[in-house]
PDB file of N, CA and C in Angstrom:
ATOM      1  N   ILE A1096      85.184 109.666 108.503  1.00 47.00           N
ATOM      2  CA  ILE A1096      85.360 108.403 108.871  1.00 47.00           C
ATOM      3  C   ILE A1096      86.328 108.509 110.217  1.00 47.00           C
ATOM      4  N   ILE A1097      86.293 107.565 110.720  1.00 46.00           N
ATOM      5  CA  ILE A1097      86.822 107.657 112.287  1.00 46.00           C
ATOM      6  C   ILE A1097      87.597 106.214 112.469  1.00 46.00           C
ATOM      7  N   ASN A1098      88.885 106.341 112.521  1.00 48.00           N
ATOM      8  CA  ASN A1098      89.927 104.870 112.432  1.00 48.00           C
ATOM      9  C   ASN A1098      91.119 105.070 113.731  1.00 48.00           C
ATOM     10  N   SER A1099      90.610 104.825 115.078  1.00 56.00           N
ATOM     11  CA  SER A1099      91.712 104.800 116.054  1.00 56.00           C
ATOM     12  C   SER A1099      92.000 106.369 115.983  1.00 56.00           C
ATOM     13  N   GLY A1100      91.104 106.972 116.202  1.00 69.00           N
ATOM     14  CA  GLY A1100      91.556 108.671 116.703  1.00 69.00           C
ATOM     15  C   GLY A1100      91.523 109.487 115.698  1.00 69.00           C
ATOM     16  N   LEU A1101      91.340 108.763 114.302  1.00 81.00           N
ATOM     17  CA  LEU A1101      92.075 109.700 113.237  1.00 81.00           C
ATOM     18  C   LEU A1101      90.416 110.004 112.585  1.00 81.00           C
ATOM     19  N   LYS A1102      90.303 111.324 112.449  1.00 88.00           N
ATOM     20  CA  LYS A1102      88.684 111.629 111.398  1.00 88.00           C
ATOM     21  C   LYS A1102      89.148 112.359 110.773  1.00 88.00           C
ATOM     22  N   MET A1103      88.115 112.126 109.549  1.00 93.00           N
ATOM     23  CA  MET A1103      88.006 113.096 108.264  1.00 93.00           C
ATOM     24  C   MET A1103      86.692 113.733 108.192  1.00 93.00           C
ATOM     25  N   PRO A1104      86.560 115.176 108.234  1.00 95.00           N
ATOM     26  CA  PRO A1104      85.668 115.736 108.033  1.00 95.00           C
ATOM     27  C   PRO A1104      84.561 115.440 106.764  1.00 95.00           C
ATOM     28  N   ASN A1105      83.331 115.192 107.017  1.00 96.00           N
ATOM     29  CA  ASN A1105      82.532 114.909 105.327  1.00 96.00           C
ATOM     30  C   ASN A1105      82.267 116.221 104.576  1.00 96.00           C
ATOM     31  N   ALA A1106      82.413 117.412 105.411  1.00 97.00           N
ATOM     32  CA  ALA A1106      81.878 118.907 104.648  1.00 97.00           C
ATOM     33  C   ALA A1106      82.854 119.792 105.615  1.00 97.00           C
ATOM     34  N   PHE A1107      83.129 120.947 104.274  1.00 97.00           N
ATOM     35  CA  PHE A1107      83.811 121.997 105.026  1.00 97.00           C
ATOM     36  C   PHE A1107      83.412 123.358 104.364  1.00 97.00           C
ATOM     37  N   SER A1108      83.659 124.835 104.917  1.00 97.00           N
ATOM     38  CA  SER A1108      83.157 125.871 104.214  1.00 97.00           C
ATOM     39  C   SER A1108      84.119 127.010 104.187  1.00 97.00           C
ATOM     40  N   PRO A1109      84.967 126.631 103.409  1.00 96.00           N
ATOM     41  CA  PRO A1109      86.295 127.995 103.144  1.00 96.00           C
ATOM     42  C   PRO A1109      85.699 129.183 103.202  1.00 96.00           C
ATOM     43  N   ASN A1110      84.968 129.947 103.806  1.00 93.00           N
ATOM     44  CA  ASN A1110      84.473 131.173 103.233  1.00 93.00           C
ATOM     45  C   ASN A1110      85.165 132.311 104.620  1.00 93.00           C
ATOM     46  N   ASN A1111      86.597 131.768 105.485  1.00 91.00           N
ATOM     47  CA  ASN A1111      87.078 132.730 106.104  1.00 91.00           C
ATOM     48  C   ASN A1111      86.459 133.440 107.269  1.00 91.00           C
ATOM     49  N   ASP A1112      85.257 132.439 108.012  1.00 93.00           N
ATOM     50  CA  ASP A1112      84.642 132.688 109.092  1.00 93.00           C
ATOM     51  C   ASP A1112      85.393 131.974 110.268  1.00 93.00           C
ATOM     52  N   GLY A1113      86.325 131.377 110.311  1.00 91.00           N
ATOM     53  CA  GLY A1113      87.208 130.728 111.035  1.00 91.00           C
ATOM     54  C   GLY A1113      86.772 129.200 111.854  1.00 91.00           C
ATOM     55  N   LEU A1114      85.664 129.000 111.066  1.00 92.00           N
ATOM     56  CA  LEU A1114      84.940 127.508 111.192  1.00 92.00           C
ATOM     57  C   LEU A1114      85.093 126.798 109.959  1.00 92.00           C
ATOM     58  N   ASN A1115      85.775 125.526 110.342  1.00 94.00           N
ATOM     59  CA  ASN A1115      85.454 124.453 108.808  1.00 94.00           C
ATOM     60  C   ASN A1115      86.175 125.171 107.635  1.00 94.00           C
ATOM     61  N   ASP A1116      87.395 126.085 108.089  1.00 96.00           N
ATOM     62  CA  ASP A1116      87.995 126.645 106.624  1.00 96.00           C
ATOM     63  C   ASP A1116      88.560 125.696 105.732  1.00 96.00           C
ATOM     64  N   PHE A1117      89.342 124.823 106.580  1.00 97.00           N
ATOM     65  CA  PHE A1117      90.304 124.033 105.776  1.00 97.00           C
ATOM     66  C   PHE A1117      89.657 122.460 106.079  1.00 97.00           C
ATOM     67  N   PHE A1118      90.170 121.873 104.833  1.00 97.00           N
ATOM     68  CA  PHE A1118      89.572 120.073 104.970  1.00 97.00           C
ATOM     69  C   PHE A1118      90.994 119.307 104.998  1.00 97.00           C
ATOM     70  N   LYS A1119      91.026 118.736 106.503  1.00 95.00           N
ATOM     71  CA  LYS A1119      92.458 117.961 106.957  1.00 95.00           C
ATOM     72  C   LYS A1119      91.979 116.880 107.637  1.00 95.00           C
ATOM     73  N   PRO A1120      92.866 116.202 108.249  1.00 93.00           N
ATOM     74  CA  PRO A1120      92.561 115.183 109.044  1.00 93.00           C
ATOM     75  C   PRO A1120      92.539 115.553 110.418  1.00 93.00           C
ATOM     76  N   LEU A1121      91.879 115.027 111.163  1.00 90.00           N
ATOM     77  CA  LEU A1121      91.896 115.557 112.879  1.00 90.00           C
ATOM     78  C   LEU A1121      92.059 114.421 113.687  1.00 90.00           C
ATOM     79  N   GLY A1122      92.876 114.784 114.666  1.00 85.00           N
ATOM     80  CA  GLY A1122      93.290 113.425 115.457  1.00 85.00           C
ATOM     81  C   GLY A1122      94.335 113.906 116.332  1.00 85.00           C
ATOM     82  N   ILE A1123      94.725 113.023 117.257  1.00 82.00           N
ATOM     83  CA  ILE A1123      95.721 112.927 118.312  1.00 82.00           C
ATOM     84  C   ILE A1123      96.967 112.534 117.456  1.00 82.00           C
ATOM     85  N   GLY A1124      98.299 112.880 117.815  1.00 84.00           N
ATOM     86  CA  GLY A1124      99.642 112.283 117.359  1.00 84.00           C
ATOM     87  C   GLY A1124      99.872 112.164 115.546  1.00 84.00           C
ATOM     88  N   ILE A1125      99.118 113.000 114.792  1.00 88.00           N
ATOM     89  CA  ILE A1125      99.432 113.055 113.423  1.00 88.00           C
ATOM     90  C   ILE A1125     100.697 113.721 113.013  1.00 88.00           C
ATOM     91  N   GLU A1126     101.390 112.951 112.597  1.00 88.00           N
ATOM     92  CA  GLU A1126     102.734 113.550 112.243  1.00 88.00           C
ATOM     93  C   GLU A1126     103.000 114.147 110.931  1.00 88.00           C
ATOM     94  N   PHE A1127     102.435 113.820 110.104  1.00 92.00           N
ATOM     95  CA  PHE A1127     102.778 113.950 108.743  1.00 92.00           C
ATOM     96  C   PHE A1127     101.354 113.538 107.757  1.00 92.00           C
ATOM     97  N   TYR A1128     101.241 114.136 106.645  1.00 95.00           N
ATOM     98  CA  TYR A1128     100.174 113.588 105.652  1.00 95.00           C
ATOM     99  C   TYR A1128      99.951 114.340 104.410  1.00 95.00           C
ATOM    100  N   GLU A1129      99.602 112.979 103.578  1.00 96.00           N
ATOM    101  CA  GLU A1129      99.557 113.650 102.205  1.00 96.00           C
ATOM    102  C   GLU A1129      97.617 113.467 101.569  1.00 96.00           C
ATOM    103  N   ILE A1130      97.369 114.451 101.358  1.00 97.00           N
ATOM    104  CA  ILE A1130      96.278 114.575 100.587  1.00 97.00           C
ATOM    105  C   ILE A1130      95.936 114.900  99.125  1.00 97.00           C
ATOM    106  N   TYR A1131      95.203 114.212  98.415  1.00 98.00           N
ATOM    107  CA  TYR A1131      95.212 114.188  96.824  1.00 98.00           C
ATOM    108  C   TYR A1131      93.486 114.529  96.953  1.00 98.00           C
ATOM    109  N   ILE A1132      93.137 115.399  96.096  1.00 98.00           N
ATOM    110  CA  ILE A1132      91.813 116.056  96.396  1.00 98.00           C
ATOM    111  C   ILE A1132      91.321 115.764  94.804  1.00 98.00           C
ATOM    112  N   TYR A1133      90.280 114.987  94.418  1.00 98.00           N
ATOM    113  CA  TYR A1133      90.204 115.032  92.852  1.00 98.00           C
ATOM    114  C   TYR A1133      88.662 115.292  92.746  1.00 98.00           C
ATOM    115  N   ASP A1134      88.391 115.899  91.400  1.00 97.00           N
ATOM    116  CA  ASP A1134      86.928 116.006  91.188  1.00 97.00           C
ATOM    117  C   ASP A1134      85.903 114.744  90.818  1.00 97.00           C
ATOM    118  N   ARG A1135      84.931 115.030  90.663  1.00 93.00           N
ATOM    119  CA  ARG A1135      83.856 113.905  90.234  1.00 93.00           C
ATOM    120  C   ARG A1135      84.359 112.860  89.105  1.00 93.00           C
ATOM    121  N   TRP A1136      85.254 113.701  88.179  1.00 95.00           N
ATOM    122  CA  TRP A1136      85.751 112.964  87.085  1.00 95.00           C
ATOM    123  C   TRP A1136      86.812 112.368  87.142  1.00 95.00           C
ATOM    124  N   GLY A1137      87.488 112.617  88.355  1.00 96.00           N
ATOM    125  CA  GLY A1137      88.817 111.617  88.935  1.00 96.00           C
ATOM    126  C   GLY A1137      89.928 113.005  88.196  1.00 96.00           C
ATOM    127  N   GLY A1138      89.880 113.827  87.829  1.00 96.00           N
ATOM    128  CA  GLY A1138      90.991 114.758  87.843  1.00 96.00           C
ATOM    129  C   GLY A1138      91.478 115.501  89.069  1.00 96.00           C
ATOM    130  N   LEU A1139      92.453 115.387  88.878  1.00 97.00           N
ATOM    131  CA  LEU A1139      93.256 115.647  90.432  1.00 97.00           C
ATOM    132  C   LEU A1139      92.908 117.407  90.415  1.00 97.00           C
ATOM    133  N   VAL A1140      92.560 117.767  91.593  1.00 97.00           N
ATOM    134  CA  VAL A1140      92.406 119.228  91.634  1.00 97.00           C
ATOM    135  C   VAL A1140      93.686 119.821  92.360  1.00 97.00           C
ATOM    136  N   THR A1141      94.241 119.315  93.451  1.00 97.00           N
ATOM    137  CA  THR A1141      95.357 119.668  94.317  1.00 97.00           C
ATOM    138  C   THR A1141      95.948 118.619  94.936  1.00 97.00           C
ATOM    139  N   GLU A1142      96.782 118.557  95.605  1.00 96.00           N
ATOM    140  CA  GLU A1142      97.633 117.658  96.584  1.00 96.00           C
ATOM    141  C   GLU A1142      98.162 118.832  97.762  1.00 96.00           C
ATOM    142  N   ILE A1143      98.552 118.116  98.953  1.00 96.00           N
ATOM    143  CA  ILE A1143      98.642 118.876  99.840  1.00 96.00           C
ATOM    144  C   ILE A1143      99.524 117.965 100.855  1.00 96.00           C
ATOM    145  N   LYS A1144     100.968 118.175 101.160  1.00 96.00           N
ATOM    146  CA  LYS A1144     101.782 117.060 101.773  1.00 96.00           C
ATOM    147  C   LYS A1144     102.319 117.974 103.049  1.00 96.00           C
ATOM    148  N   SER A1145     101.912 117.720 104.328  1.00 93.00           N
ATOM    149  CA  SER A1145     102.009 118.564 105.543  1.00 93.00           C
ATOM    150  C   SER A1145     101.763 117.961 106.603  1.00 93.00           C
ATOM    151  N   ASP A1146     102.318 118.839 107.489  1.00 88.00           N
ATOM    152  CA  ASP A1146     102.015 118.117 109.324  1.00 88.00           C
ATOM    153  C   ASP A1146     100.668 119.101 109.908  1.00 88.00           C
ATOM    154  N   ASN A1147     100.340 120.171 109.078  1.00 90.00           N
ATOM    155  CA  ASN A1147      99.000 120.821 109.500  1.00 90.00           C
ATOM    156  C   ASN A1147      98.353 121.518 108.506  1.00 90.00           C
ATOM    157  N   GLU A1148      98.879 121.930 107.418  1.00 93.00           N
ATOM    158  CA  GLU A1148      98.195 122.626 106.326  1.00 93.00           C
ATOM    159  C   GLU A1148      96.800 121.693 105.773  1.00 93.00           C
ATOM    160  N   GLY A1149      95.840 122.333 105.125  1.00 95.00           N
ATOM    161  CA  GLY A1149      94.275 121.766 104.968  1.00 95.00           C
ATOM    162  C   GLY A1149      94.072 122.274 103.525  1.00 95.00           C
ATOM    163  N   TRP A1150      93.262 121.627 103.048  1.00 97.00           N
ATOM    164  CA  TRP A1150      92.699 122.113 101.662  1.00 97.00           C
ATOM    165  C   TRP A1150      92.024 123.271 101.979  1.00 97.00           C
ATOM    166  N   ASP A1151      92.249 124.204 101.066  1.00 97.00           N
ATOM    167  CA  ASP A1151      91.165 125.558 101.475  1.00 97.00           C
ATOM    168  C   ASP A1151      90.167 125.802 100.185  1.00 97.00           C
ATOM    169  N   GLY A1152      89.878 124.606  99.573  1.00 97.00           N
ATOM    170  CA  GLY A1152      89.005 124.948  98.514  1.00 97.00           C
ATOM    171  C   GLY A1152      89.325 125.379  97.182  1.00 97.00           C
ATOM    172  N   ARG A1153      90.568 125.523  97.175  1.00 97.00           N
ATOM    173  CA  ARG A1153      91.139 125.942  95.689  1.00 97.00           C
ATOM    174  C   ARG A1153      91.784 125.286  94.770  1.00 97.00           C
ATOM    175  N   PHE A1154      92.028 125.135  93.647  1.00 96.00           N
ATOM    176  CA  PHE A1154      92.663 124.401  92.774  1.00 96.00           C
ATOM    177  C   PHE A1154      94.097 125.013  92.848  1.00 96.00           C
ATOM    178  N   SER A1155      94.807 123.980  92.269  1.00 94.00           N
ATOM    179  CA  SER A1155      96.284 124.164  92.457  1.00 94.00           C
ATOM    180  C   SER A1155      96.633 125.490  91.586  1.00 94.00           C
ATOM    181  N   ASN A1156      96.054 125.822  90.809  1.00 95.00           N
ATOM    182  CA  ASN A1156      96.451 127.364  90.213  1.00 95.00           C
ATOM    183  C   ASN A1156      96.098 128.574  91.123  1.00 95.00           C
ATOM    184  N   GLY A1157      94.937 128.604  92.470  1.00 95.00           N
ATOM    185  CA  GLY A1157      94.800 129.276  93.017  1.00 95.00           C
ATOM    186  C   GLY A1157      93.480 129.597  92.741  1.00 95.00           C
ATOM    187  N   SER A1158      92.556 129.357  91.892  1.00 96.00           N
ATOM    188  CA  SER A1158      91.176 129.499  91.964  1.00 96.00           C
ATOM    189  C   SER A1158      90.302 128.754  92.591  1.00 96.00           C
ATOM    190  N   LEU A1159      89.119 129.348  92.893  1.00 96.00           N
ATOM    191  CA  LEU A1159      88.480 128.739  93.996  1.00 96.00           C
ATOM    192  C   LEU A1159      87.625 127.495  92.980  1.00 96.00           C
ATOM    193  N   ALA A1160      87.848 126.659  93.856  1.00 97.00           N
ATOM    194  CA  ALA A1160      86.599 125.405  93.475  1.00 97.00           C
ATOM    195  C   ALA A1160      85.324 125.617  93.827  1.00 97.00           C
ATOM    196  N   PRO A1161      84.579 125.275  92.933  1.00 96.00           N
ATOM    197  CA  PRO A1161      83.235 125.377  92.921  1.00 96.00           C
ATOM    198  C   PRO A1161      82.515 124.447  93.983  1.00 96.00           C
ATOM    199  N   ASP A1162      81.261 124.768  94.473  1.00 96.00           N
ATOM    200  CA  ASP A1162      80.660 124.040  95.587  1.00 96.00           C
ATOM    201  C   ASP A1162      80.570 122.390  94.885  1.00 96.00           C
ATOM    202  N   GLY A1163      80.436 121.386  95.651  1.00 97.00           N
ATOM    203  CA  GLY A1163      80.281 120.403  95.219  1.00 97.00           C
ATOM    204  C   GLY A1163      80.805 118.983  96.390  1.00 97.00           C
ATOM    205  N   ILE A1164      80.828 117.821  95.838  1.00 98.00           N
ATOM    206  CA  ILE A1164      81.337 116.780  96.238  1.00 98.00           C
ATOM    207  C   ILE A1164      82.970 116.421  95.628  1.00 98.00           C
ATOM    208  N   TYR A1165      83.994 116.352  96.626  1.00 98.00           N
ATOM    209  CA  TYR A1165      85.242 115.964  96.253  1.00 98.00           C
ATOM    210  C   TYR A1165      85.952 114.863  96.743  1.00 98.00           C
ATOM    211  N   LEU A1166      86.632 113.942  95.889  1.00 98.00           N
ATOM    212  CA  LEU A1166      87.030 112.666  96.577  1.00 98.00           C
ATOM    213  C   LEU A1166      88.418 112.885  96.739  1.00 98.00           C
ATOM    214  N   TYR A1167      88.909 112.323  97.801  1.00 98.00           N
ATOM    215  CA  TYR A1167      90.090 112.385  98.450  1.00 98.00           C
ATOM    216  C   TYR A1167      90.762 111.008  98.431  1.00 98.00           C
ATOM    217  N   LYS A1168      92.138 111.029  98.888  1.00 98.00           N
ATOM    218  CA  LYS A1168      93.070 109.942  98.794  1.00 98.00           C
ATOM    219  C   LYS A1168      93.888 110.444 100.113  1.00 98.00           C
ATOM    220  N   LEU A1169      94.097 109.986 100.989  1.00 96.00           N
ATOM    221  CA  LEU A1169      94.743 110.276 102.439  1.00 96.00           C
ATOM    222  C   LEU A1169      95.837 109.355 102.682  1.00 96.00           C
ATOM    223  N   LYS A1170      96.971 109.606 103.023  1.00 95.00           N
ATOM    224  CA  LYS A1170      98.185 108.736 103.670  1.00 95.00           C
ATOM    225  C   LYS A1170      98.738 109.366 104.689  1.00 95.00           C
ATOM    226  N   CYS A1171      98.218 109.175 105.952  1.00 91.00           N
ATOM    227  CA  CYS A1171      98.613 109.656 107.361  1.00 91.00           C
ATOM    228  C   CYS A1171      99.495 108.921 108.062  1.00 91.00           C
ATOM    229  N   VAL A1172     100.384 109.773 108.686  1.00 88.00           N
ATOM    230  CA  VAL A1172     101.278 108.991 109.625  1.00 88.00           C
ATOM    231  C   VAL A1172     101.012 109.623 110.958  1.00 88.00           C
ATOM    232  N   ASN A1173     100.630 108.482 111.864  1.00 82.00           N
ATOM    233  CA  ASN A1173     100.013 108.515 113.296  1.00 82.00           C
ATOM    234  C   ASN A1173     100.818 108.312 114.114  1.00 82.00           C
ATOM    235  N   ARG A1174     101.260 109.044 115.415  1.00 76.00           N
ATOM    236  CA  ARG A1174     101.964 108.185 116.139  1.00 76.00           C
ATOM    237  C   ARG A1174     101.138 108.270 117.772  1.00 76.00           C
ATOM    238  N   VAL A1175     100.423 107.442 117.930  1.00 71.00           N
ATOM    239  CA  VAL A1175      99.588 107.418 119.251  1.00 71.00           C
ATOM    240  C   VAL A1175     100.642 107.599 120.951  1.00 71.00           C
ATOM    241  N   ASN A1176     101.487 106.962 120.242  1.00 68.00           N
ATOM    242  CA  ASN A1176     102.639 106.679 121.723  1.00 68.00           C
ATOM    243  C   ASN A1176     103.834 106.839 121.031  1.00 68.00           C
ATOM    244  N   PRO A1177     105.048 107.071 121.776  1.00 67.00           N
ATOM    245  CA  PRO A1177     106.389 106.997 121.042  1.00 67.00           C
ATOM    246  C   PRO A1177     106.718 105.311 120.261  1.00 67.00           C
ATOM    247  N   GLN A1178     106.067 104.738 121.083  1.00 75.00           N
ATOM    248  CA  GLN A1178     106.446 102.784 120.591  1.00 75.00           C
ATOM    249  C   GLN A1178     105.405 102.674 119.503  1.00 75.00           C
ATOM    250  N   MET A1179     104.395 103.406 119.130  1.00 78.00           N
ATOM    251  CA  MET A1179     103.468 102.903 118.427  1.00 78.00           C
ATOM    252  C   MET A1179     103.296 104.081 117.073  1.00 78.00           C
ATOM    253  N   ARG A1180     103.458 103.685 116.310  1.00 81.00           N
ATOM    254  CA  ARG A1180     103.465 104.437 114.537  1.00 81.00           C
ATOM    255  C   ARG A1180     102.478 103.826 114.052  1.00 81.00           C
ATOM    256  N   LYS A1181     101.796 104.357 113.163  1.00 82.00           N
ATOM    257  CA  LYS A1181     100.376 103.643 112.344  1.00 82.00           C
ATOM    258  C   LYS A1181     100.741 104.602 110.798  1.00 82.00           C
ATOM    259  N   ILE A1182     100.614 104.043 109.851  1.00 86.00           N
ATOM    260  CA  ILE A1182     100.158 104.923 108.463  1.00 86.00           C
ATOM    261  C   ILE A1182      98.714 103.919 107.942  1.00 86.00           C
ATOM    262  N   TYR A1183      97.955 105.065 108.072  1.00 86.00           N
ATOM    263  CA  TYR A1183      96.639 104.896 107.399  1.00 86.00           C
ATOM    264  C   TYR A1183      96.529 105.684 105.852  1.00 86.00           C
ATOM    265  N   ASN A1184      95.868 104.838 105.073  1.00 93.00           N
ATOM    266  CA  ASN A1184      95.449 105.041 103.798  1.00 93.00           C
ATOM    267  C   ASN A1184      94.250 105.384 103.687  1.00 93.00           C
ATOM    268  N   LEU A1185      93.211 105.977 103.615  1.00 93.00           N
ATOM    269  CA  LEU A1185      91.658 106.327 103.549  1.00 93.00           C
ATOM    270  C   LEU A1185      91.250 107.133 102.305  1.00 93.00           C
ATOM    271  N   ASN A1186      90.251 106.355 101.805  1.00 96.00           N
ATOM    272  CA  ASN A1186      89.780 107.007 100.455  1.00 96.00           C
ATOM    273  C   ASN A1186      88.466 107.657 100.956  1.00 96.00           C
ATOM    274  N   GLY A1187      87.705 108.735 100.294  1.00 97.00           N
ATOM    275  CA  GLY A1187      86.630 109.128 100.894  1.00 97.00           C
ATOM    276  C   GLY A1187      86.046 110.358 100.066  1.00 97.00           C
ATOM    277  N   SER A1188      85.098 110.997 100.462  1.00 97.00           N
ATOM    278  CA  SER A1188      84.635 112.165  99.914  1.00 97.00           C
ATOM    279  C   SER A1188      84.306 113.033 100.573  1.00 97.00           C
ATOM    280  N   VAL A1189      84.400 114.444 100.447  1.00 98.00           N
ATOM    281  CA  VAL A1189      84.036 115.812 101.164  1.00 98.00           C
ATOM    282  C   VAL A1189      83.325 116.425 100.493  1.00 98.00           C
ATOM    283  N   PHE A1190      81.981 117.227 100.944  1.00 98.00           N
ATOM    284  CA  PHE A1190      81.526 118.395 100.508  1.00 98.00           C
ATOM    285  C   PHE A1190      82.003 119.695 100.573  1.00 98.00           C
ATOM    286  N   LEU A1191      82.167 120.559  99.693  1.00 98.00           N
ATOM    287  CA  LEU A1191      82.528 121.682  99.358  1.00 98.00           C
ATOM    288  C   LEU A1191      81.289 122.824  99.703  1.00 98.00           C
ATOM    289  N   ASN A1192      81.489 123.759 100.493  1.00 97.00           N
ATOM    290  CA  ASN A1192      80.066 124.490 100.733  1.00 97.00           C
ATOM    291  C   ASN A1192      80.625 125.820 101.181  1.00 97.00           C
ATOM    292  N   ARG A1193      80.679 126.477  99.844  1.00 88.00           N
ATOM    293  CA  ARG A1193      81.197 128.145 100.529  1.00 88.00           C
ATOM    294  C   ARG A1193      79.979 128.858 101.189  1.00 88.00           C
TER     295      ARG A1193
END
């Protein structure tokens, strides 16, 4: 999803190779975001409130989430310039591939 410079990846691979290890919004001017990750049945897997931290493919209890498609809700505060601040609310899905 691309929305005025804000992009959400549609897949990630948390295998500690340094590439796509975290699921988080990408873009310029991101100040803060909240991501809620759900399994395919609608159960909350984890939530992240940060300005940089992303989902590492783990459940809230620290155990590894299995490969598959997960749903997310994102609320993001983005400041493109000092006078313009936008709040985005996005829903989508992401594929976790170990």
